[in-house]
Short mmCIF file of C-alpha atoms in Angstrom, two decimals:
data_model
loop_
_atom_site.label_atom_id
_atom_site.label_comp_id
_atom_site.label_asym_id
_atom_site.label_seq_id
_atom_site.Cartn_x
_atom_site.Cartn_y
_atom_site.Cartn_z
CA MET A 915 76.57 -18.77 -21.72
CA ALA A 916 74.51 -18.37 -19.64
CA ALA A 917 70.96 -19.03 -19.95
CA GLN A 918 67.97 -16.55 -21.02
CA LYS A 919 65.13 -16.60 -19.51
CA LYS A 920 62.50 -16.46 -22.59
CA ARG A 921 60.01 -13.55 -21.69
CA GLU A 922 56.12 -14.39 -22.98
CA THR A 923 55.39 -12.92 -26.13
CA ARG A 924 53.59 -9.46 -25.36
CA LYS A 925 50.80 -8.28 -27.90
CA LEU A 926 50.39 -4.10 -28.34
CA LEU A 927 46.92 -3.50 -26.77
CA GLY A 928 46.80 0.35 -26.28
CA ARG A 929 43.07 -0.22 -24.70
CA GLN A 930 40.97 1.43 -22.25
CA ALA A 931 40.69 -1.05 -18.72
CA TRP A 932 39.42 -0.43 -15.42
CA ILE A 933 41.22 -0.91 -12.46
CA THR A 934 39.52 -2.66 -8.84
CA LEU A 935 40.64 -3.36 -5.60
CA ASP A 936 39.40 -5.72 -3.26
CA GLY A 937 35.66 -5.82 -3.27
CA GLY A 938 35.00 -3.67 -6.83
CA PHE A 939 35.68 -0.83 -4.68
CA ALA A 940 37.41 2.78 -6.10
CA ALA A 941 37.59 1.40 -10.21
CA ARG A 942 39.48 4.01 -11.98
CA GLN A 943 40.53 3.84 -15.45
CA CYS A 944 43.60 3.01 -17.08
CA VAL A 945 45.27 2.23 -20.51
CA VAL A 946 46.63 -1.83 -21.22
CA HIS A 947 49.57 -0.35 -23.10
CA ASP A 948 50.66 -4.34 -23.44
CA ILE A 949 49.03 -8.12 -22.13
CA SER A 950 50.64 -11.46 -22.35
CA SER A 951 49.74 -14.30 -20.86
CA ALA A 952 51.00 -14.06 -17.61
CA GLY A 953 50.44 -10.46 -17.24
CA ALA A 954 50.48 -6.39 -18.69
CA LYS A 955 51.77 -3.22 -18.73
CA ILE A 956 49.31 -0.47 -17.68
CA ARG A 957 49.28 3.24 -18.01
CA ILE A 958 47.65 4.88 -15.00
CA GLU A 959 47.75 8.09 -13.26
CA GLY A 960 49.43 7.69 -10.11
CA ALA A 961 50.50 4.40 -10.30
CA ILE A 962 52.98 5.18 -7.52
CA SER A 963 49.89 4.66 -5.05
CA LEU A 964 48.52 1.35 -6.24
CA PRO A 965 48.21 -1.52 -4.07
CA ALA A 966 49.87 -5.27 -4.45
CA ARG A 967 47.15 -6.79 -5.47
CA LEU A 968 44.07 -5.38 -7.84
CA ARG A 969 42.15 -6.62 -10.93
CA LEU A 970 42.17 -4.97 -14.21
CA ALA A 971 39.41 -5.69 -16.16
CA PHE A 972 37.81 -4.36 -19.77
CA ALA A 973 34.12 -3.49 -18.35
CA ARG A 974 33.87 -1.68 -15.16
CA ASP A 975 32.37 -4.39 -14.19
CA ALA A 976 33.90 -5.31 -11.18
CA ARG A 977 32.95 -8.85 -10.88
CA THR A 978 34.59 -9.98 -14.32
CA GLY A 979 38.65 -9.69 -15.12
CA ARG A 980 41.75 -11.04 -13.65
CA THR A 981 43.38 -10.88 -9.88
CA CYS A 982 47.02 -9.04 -10.56
CA GLN A 983 50.03 -8.21 -8.35
CA VAL A 984 51.82 -5.65 -8.83
CA ILE A 985 56.18 -6.18 -9.98
CA TRP A 986 57.40 -2.87 -10.91
CA ARG A 987 56.10 0.57 -10.80
CA ARG A 988 57.89 3.78 -13.29
CA ASP A 989 56.13 6.55 -13.19
CA ASN A 990 52.70 6.18 -14.54
CA SER A 991 53.12 2.56 -15.67
CA ALA A 992 53.12 -0.47 -14.02
CA GLY A 993 53.64 -4.02 -14.55
CA VAL A 994 51.46 -6.50 -13.71
CA LYS A 995 51.74 -10.23 -13.41
CA PHE A 996 48.26 -12.35 -13.60
CA VAL A 997 47.79 -14.79 -10.90
#
């Protein structure tokens, strides 16, 4: 029997957030669908155009939030890992 990778517990959120690029430029609204201690699933128009690294924050202030790496993209959703 193969060992299964334990997935972090995710909390459904549905909360508005902002994505900013390095330096705090180009803030875009998104919705955090769910979140865990390791990452989050976000929904944004044009998710395919997201850069590999970004900041995710619950306030528009670019000094807040966490740096993320985009792990997957599908339609208007993306999965990010906190780094």
